């Protein structure tokens, strides 16, 4: 996996970070972390985790990092790290549909 395709949303209050991989629940992950970091604003904006769209995410890229080492130091030794992985074939089909068919079809 190319490192520039990875980013790390964090929730410092919970010492939590996720290795977010494109097309593997990445929008849900970023919405969840947005909610964890800004619950009141997220709800006041009438947002729902399940309804977020990547291009119009409520928190944008706030609390996103691309340097894993920096995130490790920021969150400390008691951090919780996780990643969501997906079946490669279903990931390919989903990505192909999203990037090739969805945007090319009228």
Coordinates of N, CA and C in Angstrom, one line a residue:
X1 N 0.8 -1.2 0.0 CA 0.0 0.0 0.0 C 0.9 1.2 0.0
X2 N 0.6 2.2 -0.9 CA 1.3 3.4 -0.9 C 1.0 4.2 0.3
X3 N 2.1 4.7 1.0 CA 1.9 5.4 2.2 C 1.1 6.7 2.0
X4 N 1.2 7.3 0.8 CA 0.4 8.6 0.6 C -1.1 8.3 0.6
X5 N -1.5 7.0 0.5 CA -2.9 6.7 0.5 C -3.5 6.5 1.9
X6 N -2.5 6.5 2.9 CA -2.9 6.3 4.3 C -3.0 7.6 5.0
X7 N -3.9 7.7 5.9 CA -3.9 8.9 6.8 C -4.5 8.4 8.2
X8 N -4.3 9.1 9.2 CA -4.5 8.7 10.6 C -5.4 9.7 11.3
X9 N -6.7 9.5 11.3 CA -7.6 10.3 12.1 C -7.3 9.9 13.6
X10 N -7.4 10.9 14.4 CA -7.1 10.7 15.9 C -8.2 11.3 16.7
X11 N -8.4 10.7 17.9 CA -9.2 11.2 19.0 C -8.4 11.3 20.2
X12 N -7.7 12.4 20.4 CA -6.7 12.5 21.5 C -7.3 12.2 22.9
X13 N -8.5 12.7 23.1 CA -9.1 12.4 24.4 C -9.2 11.0 24.8
X14 N -9.3 10.1 23.8 CA -9.5 8.7 24.0 C -8.2 7.9 23.6
X15 N -7.1 8.7 23.3 CA -5.8 8.1 22.9 C -6.0 7.0 21.8
X16 N -6.8 7.4 20.8 CA -7.3 6.5 19.8 C -6.9 7.0 18.4
X17 N -6.4 6.1 17.6 CA -6.1 6.4 16.2 C -6.5 5.2 15.3
X18 N -6.8 5.6 14.1 CA -7.1 4.5 13.1 C -6.3 4.8 11.9
X19 N -5.8 3.7 11.3 CA -5.1 3.7 10.0 C -6.2 3.6 9.0
X20 N -6.5 4.8 8.4 CA -7.6 4.8 7.5 C -7.1 4.5 6.1
X21 N -7.7 3.5 5.5 CA -7.4 3.0 4.1 C -8.5 3.4 3.2
X22 N -8.2 4.0 2.1 CA -9.3 4.4 1.1 C -10.1 3.1 0.7
X23 N -11.4 3.4 0.7 CA -12.4 2.3 0.3 C -12.6 1.2 1.3
X24 N -12.2 1.5 2.5 CA -12.3 0.5 3.6 C -12.9 1.2 4.8
X25 N -14.2 1.6 4.7 CA -14.9 2.3 5.8 C -14.2 3.6 6.2
X26 N -13.5 4.2 5.3 CA -12.7 5.4 5.6 C -13.6 6.6 5.9
X27 N -14.7 6.8 5.2 CA -15.7 7.9 5.5 C -16.3 7.7 6.8
X28 N -16.7 6.4 7.1 CA -17.3 6.1 8.4 C -16.3 6.4 9.5
X29 N -15.1 6.0 9.3 CA -14.1 6.2 10.3 C -13.9 7.7 10.6
X30 N -13.7 8.5 9.5 CA -13.5 9.9 9.7 C -14.7 10.6 10.4
X31 N -15.9 10.1 10.0 CA -17.1 10.7 10.6 C -17.2 10.3 12.1
X32 N -16.8 9.1 12.5 CA -16.8 8.7 13.9 C -15.8 9.5 14.7
X33 N -14.6 9.7 14.1 CA -13.6 10.5 14.8 C -14.0 12.0 14.9
X34 N -14.7 12.5 13.9 CA -15.2 13.8 14.0 C -16.2 13.9 15.1
X35 N -17.1 13.0 15.2 CA -18.1 12.9 16.3 C -17.4 12.9 17.7
X36 N -16.4 12.0 17.8 CA -15.7 11.8 19.1 C -15.0 13.1 19.5
X37 N -14.5 13.9 18.5 CA -13.7 15.1 18.8 C -14.6 16.3 18.9
X38 N -15.8 16.3 18.3 CA -16.6 17.5 18.2 C -18.1 17.1 18.4
X39 N -18.5 16.3 19.4 CA -19.8 15.8 19.5 C -20.9 16.9 19.4
X40 N -20.8 17.9 20.2 CA -21.8 19.0 20.3 C -22.0 19.7 18.9
X41 N -20.9 20.1 18.3 CA -21.0 20.7 17.0 C -21.5 19.8 15.9
X42 N -21.1 18.5 15.9 CA -21.5 17.5 15.0 C -23.0 17.4 15.0
X43 N -23.5 17.2 16.2 CA -25.0 17.1 16.4 C -25.7 18.4 16.1
X44 N -25.2 19.5 16.5 CA -25.8 20.8 16.2 C -25.9 21.1 14.7
X45 N -24.9 20.5 14.0 CA -25.0 20.6 12.5 C -25.9 19.6 11.9
X46 N -26.7 18.9 12.7 CA -27.6 17.9 12.2 C -27.0 16.9 11.4
X47 N -25.8 16.5 11.8 CA -25.0 15.5 11.0 C -25.3 14.1 11.6
X48 N -25.1 13.1 10.8 CA -25.2 11.7 11.2 C -24.0 10.9 10.6
X49 N -23.4 10.1 11.4 CA -22.2 9.4 11.0 C -22.5 8.6 9.7
X50 N -23.7 7.9 9.7 CA -24.0 7.1 8.6 C -24.4 7.9 7.3
X51 N -24.5 9.2 7.4 CA -24.9 10.0 6.3 C -23.8 10.9 5.7
X52 N -22.6 10.8 6.4 CA -21.6 11.7 5.9 C -21.1 11.3 4.5
X53 N -20.7 12.3 3.7 CA -20.1 12.1 2.4 C -18.7 12.6 2.4
X54 N -17.8 11.9 1.9 CA -16.4 12.2 2.0 C -16.1 13.7 1.6
X55 N -16.6 14.1 0.5 CA -16.3 15.4 -0.1 C -16.9 16.6 0.8
X56 N -17.9 16.3 1.6 CA -18.5 17.3 2.4 C -18.4 17.0 3.9
X57 N -17.4 16.3 4.3 CA -17.3 15.9 5.7 C -17.3 17.1 6.7
X58 N -18.0 16.9 7.8 CA -18.2 18.0 8.7 C -16.9 18.5 9.2
X59 N -15.9 17.6 9.6 CA -14.7 18.1 10.1 C -13.5 18.2 9.1
X60 N -13.8 17.9 7.9 CA -12.8 18.0 6.8 C -11.6 17.1 7.2
X61 N -10.4 17.7 7.1 CA -9.2 17.0 7.5 C -8.7 17.3 8.9
X62 N -9.5 17.9 9.7 CA -9.0 18.3 11.1 C -8.8 17.0 11.8
X63 N -7.7 17.0 12.6 CA -7.3 15.8 13.4 C -6.9 14.6 12.5
X64 N -6.5 14.9 11.3 CA -5.9 13.9 10.4 C -4.4 14.1 10.3
X65 N -3.7 13.0 10.4 CA -2.2 13.1 10.2 C -1.8 12.1 9.2
X66 N -0.7 12.4 8.6 CA -0.1 11.5 7.6 C 1.2 10.9 8.1
X67 N 1.8 11.4 9.2 CA 3.0 10.9 9.7 C 2.7 10.1 10.9
X68 N 2.8 8.8 10.8 CA 2.5 7.8 11.8 C 3.3 8.0 13.1
X69 N 4.6 8.2 12.9 CA 5.5 8.4 14.0 C 5.1 9.6 14.8
X70 N 4.7 10.7 14.2 CA 4.3 11.9 14.9 C 3.0 11.6 15.7
X71 N 2.1 10.8 15.1 CA 0.9 10.5 15.8 C 1.2 9.6 17.1
X72 N 2.1 8.7 16.9 CA 2.5 7.8 18.0 C 3.0 8.7 19.2
X73 N 3.8 9.6 18.9 CA 4.4 10.5 19.9 C 3.3 11.4 20.5
X74 N 2.4 11.9 19.7 CA 1.4 12.8 20.2 C 0.4 12.1 21.2
X75 N 0.1 10.8 20.9 CA -0.9 10.1 21.7 C -0.3 9.3 22.8
X76 N 1.0 9.1 22.8 CA 1.7 8.4 23.9 C 1.6 6.9 23.8
X77 N 2.2 6.3 24.8 CA 2.3 4.8 24.8 C 1.0 4.1 25.1
X78 N 0.0 4.7 25.7 CA -1.2 4.1 26.0 C -2.2 4.2 24.9
X79 N -1.8 4.6 23.7 CA -2.7 4.7 22.6 C -3.3 3.4 22.1
X80 N -4.4 3.5 21.5 CA -5.1 2.3 20.9 C -5.0 2.6 19.4
X81 N -4.4 1.7 18.6 CA -4.3 1.8 17.2 C -5.2 0.7 16.5
X82 N -5.9 1.0 15.5 CA -6.6 -0.1 14.8 C -6.7 0.3 13.3
X83 N -7.0 -0.7 12.5 CA -7.2 -0.6 11.1 C -8.4 -1.5 10.7
X84 N -9.1 -1.2 9.7 CA -10.2 -2.0 9.2 C -9.7 -2.5 7.9
X85 N -9.8 -3.8 7.7 CA -9.3 -4.4 6.4 C -10.6 -5.1 5.7
X86 N -10.4 -5.3 4.5 CA -11.6 -5.8 3.7 C -11.1 -6.8 2.7
X87 N -12.0 -7.7 2.3 CA -11.8 -8.6 1.3 C -11.3 -7.9 0.0
X88 N -10.1 -8.3 -0.6 CA -9.6 -7.6 -1.7 C -10.5 -7.6 -2.9
X89 N -11.3 -8.6 -3.2 CA -12.1 -8.6 -4.4 C -13.3 -7.6 -4.2
X90 N -13.9 -7.6 -3.0 CA -15.1 -6.7 -2.8 C -14.5 -5.3 -2.8
X91 N -13.3 -5.1 -2.3 CA -12.7 -3.7 -2.2 C -12.5 -3.3 -3.7
X92 N -12.0 -4.1 -4.5 CA -11.7 -3.8 -5.9 C -13.0 -3.4 -6.6
X93 N -14.1 -4.3 -6.4 CA -15.4 -4.0 -7.1 C -16.0 -2.7 -6.6
X94 N -15.9 -2.4 -5.3 CA -16.4 -1.2 -4.8 C -15.7 0.0 -5.3
X95 N -14.4 -0.1 -5.3 CA -13.5 1.0 -5.9 C -13.8 1.2 -7.3
X96 N -13.9 0.2 -8.1 CA -14.1 0.3 -9.5 C -15.5 0.9 -9.8
X97 N -16.5 0.5 -9.1 CA -17.8 1.1 -9.3 C -17.8 2.6 -8.9
X98 N -17.2 2.9 -7.8 CA -17.1 4.3 -7.3 C -16.3 5.2 -8.2
X99 N -15.2 4.7 -8.6 CA -14.2 5.6 -9.4 C -14.4 5.5 -10.9
X100 N -14.9 4.4 -11.4 CA -14.9 4.3 -12.9 C -16.4 4.3 -13.4
X101 N -17.3 3.6 -12.8 CA -18.6 3.5 -13.4 C -19.5 4.7 -12.9
X102 N -19.4 5.0 -11.6 CA -20.2 6.1 -11.1 C -19.9 7.5 -11.7
X103 N -18.7 7.8 -12.0 CA -18.3 9.1 -12.5 C -18.3 9.1 -14.0
X104 N -18.4 8.0 -14.7 CA -18.3 8.0 -16.2 C -19.7 7.9 -16.7
X105 N -20.6 7.2 -16.1 CA -22.0 7.0 -16.5 C -22.8 8.3 -16.4
X106 N -23.6 8.5 -17.4 CA -24.5 9.7 -17.4 C -25.5 9.7 -16.3

